[in-house]
CSV table of C-alpha atoms in Angstrom, one decimal:
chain,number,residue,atom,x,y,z
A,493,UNK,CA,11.7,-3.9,-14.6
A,494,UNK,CA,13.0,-5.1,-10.9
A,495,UNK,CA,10.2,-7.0,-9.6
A,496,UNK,CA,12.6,-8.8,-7.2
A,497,UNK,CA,13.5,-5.4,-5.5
A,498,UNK,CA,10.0,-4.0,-5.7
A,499,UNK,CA,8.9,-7.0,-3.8
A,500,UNK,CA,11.6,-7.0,-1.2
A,501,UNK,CA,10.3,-3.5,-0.3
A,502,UNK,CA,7.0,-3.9,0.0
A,503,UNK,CA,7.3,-7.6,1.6
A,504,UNK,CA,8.8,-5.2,4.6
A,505,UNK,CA,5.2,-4.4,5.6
A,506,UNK,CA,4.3,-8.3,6.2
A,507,UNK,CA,5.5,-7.4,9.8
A,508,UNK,CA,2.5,-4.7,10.3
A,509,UNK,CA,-0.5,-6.1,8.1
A,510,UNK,CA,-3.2,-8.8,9.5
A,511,UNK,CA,-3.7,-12.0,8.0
A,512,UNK,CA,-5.6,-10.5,5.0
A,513,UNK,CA,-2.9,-8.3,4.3
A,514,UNK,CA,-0.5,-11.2,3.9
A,515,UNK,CA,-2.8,-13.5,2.1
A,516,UNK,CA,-3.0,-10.0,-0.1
A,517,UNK,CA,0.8,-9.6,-0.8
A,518,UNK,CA,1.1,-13.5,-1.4
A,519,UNK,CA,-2.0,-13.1,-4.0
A,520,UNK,CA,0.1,-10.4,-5.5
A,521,UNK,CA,3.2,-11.8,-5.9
A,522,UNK,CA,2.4,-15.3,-6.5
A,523,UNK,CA,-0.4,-14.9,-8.8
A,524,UNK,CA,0.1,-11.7,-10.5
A,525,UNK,CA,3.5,-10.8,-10.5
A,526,UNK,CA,5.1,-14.0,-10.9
A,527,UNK,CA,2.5,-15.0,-13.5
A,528,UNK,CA,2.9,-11.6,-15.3
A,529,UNK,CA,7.1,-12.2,-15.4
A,530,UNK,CA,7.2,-16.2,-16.1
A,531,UNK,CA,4.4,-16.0,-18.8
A,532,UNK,CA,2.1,-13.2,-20.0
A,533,UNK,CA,4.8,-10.8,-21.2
A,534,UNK,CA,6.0,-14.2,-23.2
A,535,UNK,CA,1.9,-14.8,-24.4
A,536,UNK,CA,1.4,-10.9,-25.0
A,537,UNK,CA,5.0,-10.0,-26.9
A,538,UNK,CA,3.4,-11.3,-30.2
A,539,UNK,CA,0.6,-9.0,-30.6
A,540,UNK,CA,1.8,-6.3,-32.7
A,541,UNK,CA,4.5,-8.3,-34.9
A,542,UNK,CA,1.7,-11.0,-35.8
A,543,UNK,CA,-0.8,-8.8,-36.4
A,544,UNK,CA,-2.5,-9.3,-39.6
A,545,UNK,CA,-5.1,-7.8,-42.1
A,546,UNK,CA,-6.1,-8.5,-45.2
A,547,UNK,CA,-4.6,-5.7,-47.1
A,548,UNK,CA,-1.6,-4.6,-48.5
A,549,UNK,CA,-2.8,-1.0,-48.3
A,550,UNK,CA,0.4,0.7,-46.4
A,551,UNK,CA,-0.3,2.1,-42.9
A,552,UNK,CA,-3.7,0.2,-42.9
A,553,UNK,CA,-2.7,-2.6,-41.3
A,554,UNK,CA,-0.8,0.2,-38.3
A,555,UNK,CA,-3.5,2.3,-37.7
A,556,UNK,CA,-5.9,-0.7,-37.3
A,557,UNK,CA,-3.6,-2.1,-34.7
A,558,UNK,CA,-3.7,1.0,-33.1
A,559,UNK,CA,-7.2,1.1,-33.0
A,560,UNK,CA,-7.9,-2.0,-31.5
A,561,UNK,CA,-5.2,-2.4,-28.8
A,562,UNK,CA,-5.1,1.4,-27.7
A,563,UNK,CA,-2.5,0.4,-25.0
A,564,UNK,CA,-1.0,-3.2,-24.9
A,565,UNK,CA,-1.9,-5.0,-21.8
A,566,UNK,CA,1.3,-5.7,-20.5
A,567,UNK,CA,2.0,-1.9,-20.1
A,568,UNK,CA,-1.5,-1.4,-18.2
A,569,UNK,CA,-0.8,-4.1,-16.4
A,570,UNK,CA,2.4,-3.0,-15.2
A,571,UNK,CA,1.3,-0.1,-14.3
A,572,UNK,CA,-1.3,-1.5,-12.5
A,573,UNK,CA,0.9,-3.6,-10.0
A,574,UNK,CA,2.6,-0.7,-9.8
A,575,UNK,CA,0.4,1.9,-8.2
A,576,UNK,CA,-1.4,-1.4,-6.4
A,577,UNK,CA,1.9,-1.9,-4.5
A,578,UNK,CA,3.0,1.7,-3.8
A,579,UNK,CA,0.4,2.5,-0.9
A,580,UNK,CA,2.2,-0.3,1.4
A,581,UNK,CA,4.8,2.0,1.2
A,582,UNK,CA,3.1,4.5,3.2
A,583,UNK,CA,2.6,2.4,5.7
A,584,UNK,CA,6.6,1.6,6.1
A,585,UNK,CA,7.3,5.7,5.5
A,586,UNK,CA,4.7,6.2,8.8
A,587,UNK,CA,6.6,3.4,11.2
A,588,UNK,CA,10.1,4.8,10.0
A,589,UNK,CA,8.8,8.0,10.8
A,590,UNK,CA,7.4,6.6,14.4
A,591,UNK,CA,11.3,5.2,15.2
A,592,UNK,CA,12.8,8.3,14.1
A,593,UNK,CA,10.7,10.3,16.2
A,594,UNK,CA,11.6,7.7,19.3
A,595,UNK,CA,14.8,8.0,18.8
A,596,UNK,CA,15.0,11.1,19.3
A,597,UNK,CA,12.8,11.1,22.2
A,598,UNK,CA,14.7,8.4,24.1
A,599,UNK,CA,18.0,10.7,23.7
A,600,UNK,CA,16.2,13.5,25.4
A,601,UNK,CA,14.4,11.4,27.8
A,602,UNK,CA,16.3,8.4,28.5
A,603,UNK,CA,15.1,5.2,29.8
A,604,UNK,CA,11.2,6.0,28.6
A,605,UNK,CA,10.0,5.8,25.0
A,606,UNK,CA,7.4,7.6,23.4
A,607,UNK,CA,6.0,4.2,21.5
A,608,UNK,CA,6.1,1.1,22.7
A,609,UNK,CA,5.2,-0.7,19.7
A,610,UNK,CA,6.1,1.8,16.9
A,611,UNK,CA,4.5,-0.7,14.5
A,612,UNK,CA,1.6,-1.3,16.1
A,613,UNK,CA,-1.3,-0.1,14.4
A,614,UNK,CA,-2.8,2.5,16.3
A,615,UNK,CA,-3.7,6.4,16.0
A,616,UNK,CA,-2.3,7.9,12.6
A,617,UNK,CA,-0.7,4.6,11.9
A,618,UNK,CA,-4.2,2.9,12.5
A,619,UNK,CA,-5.4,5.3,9.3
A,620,UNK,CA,-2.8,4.7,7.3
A,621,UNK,CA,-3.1,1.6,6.9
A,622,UNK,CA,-6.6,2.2,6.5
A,623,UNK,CA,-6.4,4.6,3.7
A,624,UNK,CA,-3.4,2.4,2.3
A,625,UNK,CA,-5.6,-0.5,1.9
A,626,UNK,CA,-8.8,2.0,0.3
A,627,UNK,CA,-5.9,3.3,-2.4
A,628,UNK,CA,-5.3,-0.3,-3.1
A,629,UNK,CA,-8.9,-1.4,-3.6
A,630,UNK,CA,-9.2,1.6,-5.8
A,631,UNK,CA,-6.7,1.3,-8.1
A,632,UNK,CA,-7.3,-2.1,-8.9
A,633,UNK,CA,-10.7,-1.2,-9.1
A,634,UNK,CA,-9.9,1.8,-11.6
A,635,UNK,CA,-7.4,-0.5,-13.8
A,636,UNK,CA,-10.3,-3.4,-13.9
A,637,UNK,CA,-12.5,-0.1,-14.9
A,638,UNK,CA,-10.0,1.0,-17.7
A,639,UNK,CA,-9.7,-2.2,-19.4
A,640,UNK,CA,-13.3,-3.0,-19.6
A,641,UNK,CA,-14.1,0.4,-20.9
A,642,UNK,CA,-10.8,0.3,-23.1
A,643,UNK,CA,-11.6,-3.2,-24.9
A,644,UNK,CA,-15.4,-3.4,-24.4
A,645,UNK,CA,-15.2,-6.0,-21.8
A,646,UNK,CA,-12.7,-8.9,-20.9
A,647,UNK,CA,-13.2,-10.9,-24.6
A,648,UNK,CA,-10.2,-11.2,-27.6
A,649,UNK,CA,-12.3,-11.8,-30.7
A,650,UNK,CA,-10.6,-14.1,-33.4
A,651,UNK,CA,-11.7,-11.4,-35.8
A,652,UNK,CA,-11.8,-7.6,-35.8
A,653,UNK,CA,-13.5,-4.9,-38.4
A,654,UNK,CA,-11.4,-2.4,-39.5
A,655,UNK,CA,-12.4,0.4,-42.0
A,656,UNK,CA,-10.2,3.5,-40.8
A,657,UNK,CA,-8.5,5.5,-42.8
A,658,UNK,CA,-6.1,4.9,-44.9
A,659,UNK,CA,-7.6,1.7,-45.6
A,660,UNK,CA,-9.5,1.0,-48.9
A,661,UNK,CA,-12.8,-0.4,-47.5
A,662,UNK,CA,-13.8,-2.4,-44.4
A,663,UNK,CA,-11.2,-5.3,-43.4
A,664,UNK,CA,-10.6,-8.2,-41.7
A,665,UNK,CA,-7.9,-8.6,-38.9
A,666,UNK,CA,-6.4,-11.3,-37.1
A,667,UNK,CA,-4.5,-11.1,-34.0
A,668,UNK,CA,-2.0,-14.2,-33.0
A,669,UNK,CA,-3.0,-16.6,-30.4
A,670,UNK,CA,-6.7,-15.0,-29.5
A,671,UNK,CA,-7.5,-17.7,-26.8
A,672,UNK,CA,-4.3,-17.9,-25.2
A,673,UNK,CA,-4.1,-14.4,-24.7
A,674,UNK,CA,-8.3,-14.5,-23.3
A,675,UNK,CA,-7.3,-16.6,-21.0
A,676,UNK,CA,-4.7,-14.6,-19.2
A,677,UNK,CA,-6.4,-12.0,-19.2
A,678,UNK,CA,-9.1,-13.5,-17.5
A,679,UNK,CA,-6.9,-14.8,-14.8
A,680,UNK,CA,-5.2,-11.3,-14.2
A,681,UNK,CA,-8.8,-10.2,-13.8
A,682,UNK,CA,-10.1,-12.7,-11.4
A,683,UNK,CA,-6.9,-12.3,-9.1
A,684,UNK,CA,-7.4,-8.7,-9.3
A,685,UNK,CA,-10.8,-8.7,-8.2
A,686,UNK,CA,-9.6,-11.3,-5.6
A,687,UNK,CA,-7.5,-8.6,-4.1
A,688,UNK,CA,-10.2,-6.0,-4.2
A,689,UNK,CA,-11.8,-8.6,-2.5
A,690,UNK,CA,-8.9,-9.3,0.4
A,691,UNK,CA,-8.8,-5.6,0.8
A,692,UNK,CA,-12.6,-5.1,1.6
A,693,UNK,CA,-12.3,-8.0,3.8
A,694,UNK,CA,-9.1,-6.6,6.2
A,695,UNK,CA,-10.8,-2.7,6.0
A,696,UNK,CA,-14.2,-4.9,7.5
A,697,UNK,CA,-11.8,-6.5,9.8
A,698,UNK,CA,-9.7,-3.6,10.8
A,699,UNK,CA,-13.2,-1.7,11.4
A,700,UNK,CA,-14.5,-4.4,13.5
A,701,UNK,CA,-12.3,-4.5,15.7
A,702,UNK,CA,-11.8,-0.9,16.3
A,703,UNK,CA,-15.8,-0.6,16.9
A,704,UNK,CA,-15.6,-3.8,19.3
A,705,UNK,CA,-12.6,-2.3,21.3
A,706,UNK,CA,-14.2,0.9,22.0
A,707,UNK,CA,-17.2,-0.4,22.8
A,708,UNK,CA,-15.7,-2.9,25.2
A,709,UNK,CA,-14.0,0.0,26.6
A,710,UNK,CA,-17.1,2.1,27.3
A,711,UNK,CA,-18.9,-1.2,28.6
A,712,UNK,CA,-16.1,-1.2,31.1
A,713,UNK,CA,-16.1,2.2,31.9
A,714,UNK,CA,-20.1,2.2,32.4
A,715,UNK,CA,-19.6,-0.8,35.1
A,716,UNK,CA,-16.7,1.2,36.5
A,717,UNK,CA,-18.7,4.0,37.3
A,718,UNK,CA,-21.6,2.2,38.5
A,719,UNK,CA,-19.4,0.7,41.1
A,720,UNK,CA,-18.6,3.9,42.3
A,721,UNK,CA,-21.6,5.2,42.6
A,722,UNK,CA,-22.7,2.0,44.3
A,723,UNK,CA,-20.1,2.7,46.7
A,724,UNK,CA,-20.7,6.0,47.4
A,725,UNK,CA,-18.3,8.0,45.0
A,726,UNK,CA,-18.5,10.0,41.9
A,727,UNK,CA,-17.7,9.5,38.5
A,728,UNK,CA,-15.1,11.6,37.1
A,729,UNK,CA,-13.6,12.8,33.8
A,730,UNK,CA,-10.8,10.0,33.4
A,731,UNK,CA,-13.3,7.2,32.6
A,732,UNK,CA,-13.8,9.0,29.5
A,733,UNK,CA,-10.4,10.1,28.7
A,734,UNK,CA,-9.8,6.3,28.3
A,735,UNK,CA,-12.5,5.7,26.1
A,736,UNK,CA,-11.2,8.7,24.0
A,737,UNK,CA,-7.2,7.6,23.8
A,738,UNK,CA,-8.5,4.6,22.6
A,739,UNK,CA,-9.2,6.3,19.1
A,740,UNK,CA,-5.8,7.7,19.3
């Protein structure tokens, strides 16, 4: 697969992410893609030609591989950095979409545009990314999910029990390079939950701020209408349209 290309593309949304959100995409591509190219799929292409039991029983020594790698590692993990990296894609569809839609508003009203930022992350665009950063907690999360319930936790035992059919009785098997492997697969986890982690920390962020604007807003508007009143006038409706365009 491209990884080069996939990360071109989605290094596009660098422009409109915070700091977390870049710290995120570096943690991606520096410590799981580029660790998942250079040297797990080297570790991990052994598994099923150096896969041993201790029988000559034909189809034994298959169907016990079968059973105790369901699906190879470097497949779910694949797919995994896959559908981790596809929600910053909505992000770049919803500004294209914004500078479409200004185009086509400056042609019909020239000199005035209907976003000044198109990339700034406001309204829809605001929960977008929002929603774009939940997807990517959660399918990290559901990956880290499936491989703990798929392999009983994040452990590579030296040996494994076999006894299904069409093997004779119970046997042993031996997979190549058990510690090796362990320890990749440790490392994929912990930089997965790292990025789970990033995540949580930019949606806290994002959320922050939004709560600290509008309330700075409605602090302002409070003091604006007191002054009024101080001064004799009335409060009208336009304090509070403020306070409301700044969800939007």
């Amino acid at each position: 697969m491209n990884w080069t290309g996939l990360e071109s593309l989605v290094s596009g949304v660098n422009k409109y992410s915070t700091a977390f959100g870049r710290i995120w995409l570096s943690m991606v591509f520096v410590f799981r893609v580029l660790v998942f190219v250079v040297a797990a799929q080297k570790v991990w292409g052994d598994e099923s030609r150096d896969f041993e039991c201790n029988t000559r029983q034909p189809g034994c020594t298959n169907i016990c591989y079968d059973h105790i790698f369901p699906i190879s590692h470097i497949r779910l993990w694949a797919l995994q950095l896959i559908f981790v990296t596809c929600p910053s894609l909505m992000v770049m569809a919803h500004v294209k979409y914004r500078e479409g839609k200004d185009m086509k508003y400056v042609k019909l009203h020239p000199g005035s545009h209907l976003y000044a930022n198109p990339g700034k992350k406001r309204g829809g665009l605001w929960w977008t990314y929002l929603l774009s950063l939940v997807f990517k907690a959660g399918f990290d999360s559901s990956f880290l999910y499936i491989l703990h319930r798929i392999y009983h936790g994040y452990d590579l035992p030296r040996l494994s029990k076999c006894s299904l059919d069409p093997c004779p009785n119970t046997v042993d098997c031996f997979i190549s390079r058990p510690t090796e492997k362990k320890i990749f697969m440790l490392f994929m986890v912990v930089s997965s939950a790292l990025c789970i982690f990033m995540c949580i920390c930019e949606m806290v962020y994002l959320i922050g701020k939004r709560i600290a604007k509008l309330l700075r807003i409605r602090r302002d508007n409070e003091n604006l209408n007191k002054e009024k009143i101080r001064k004799g006038g009335k409060s009208t409706a336009l304090t509070q349209l403020i306070e409301i365009n700044a969800l939007f």
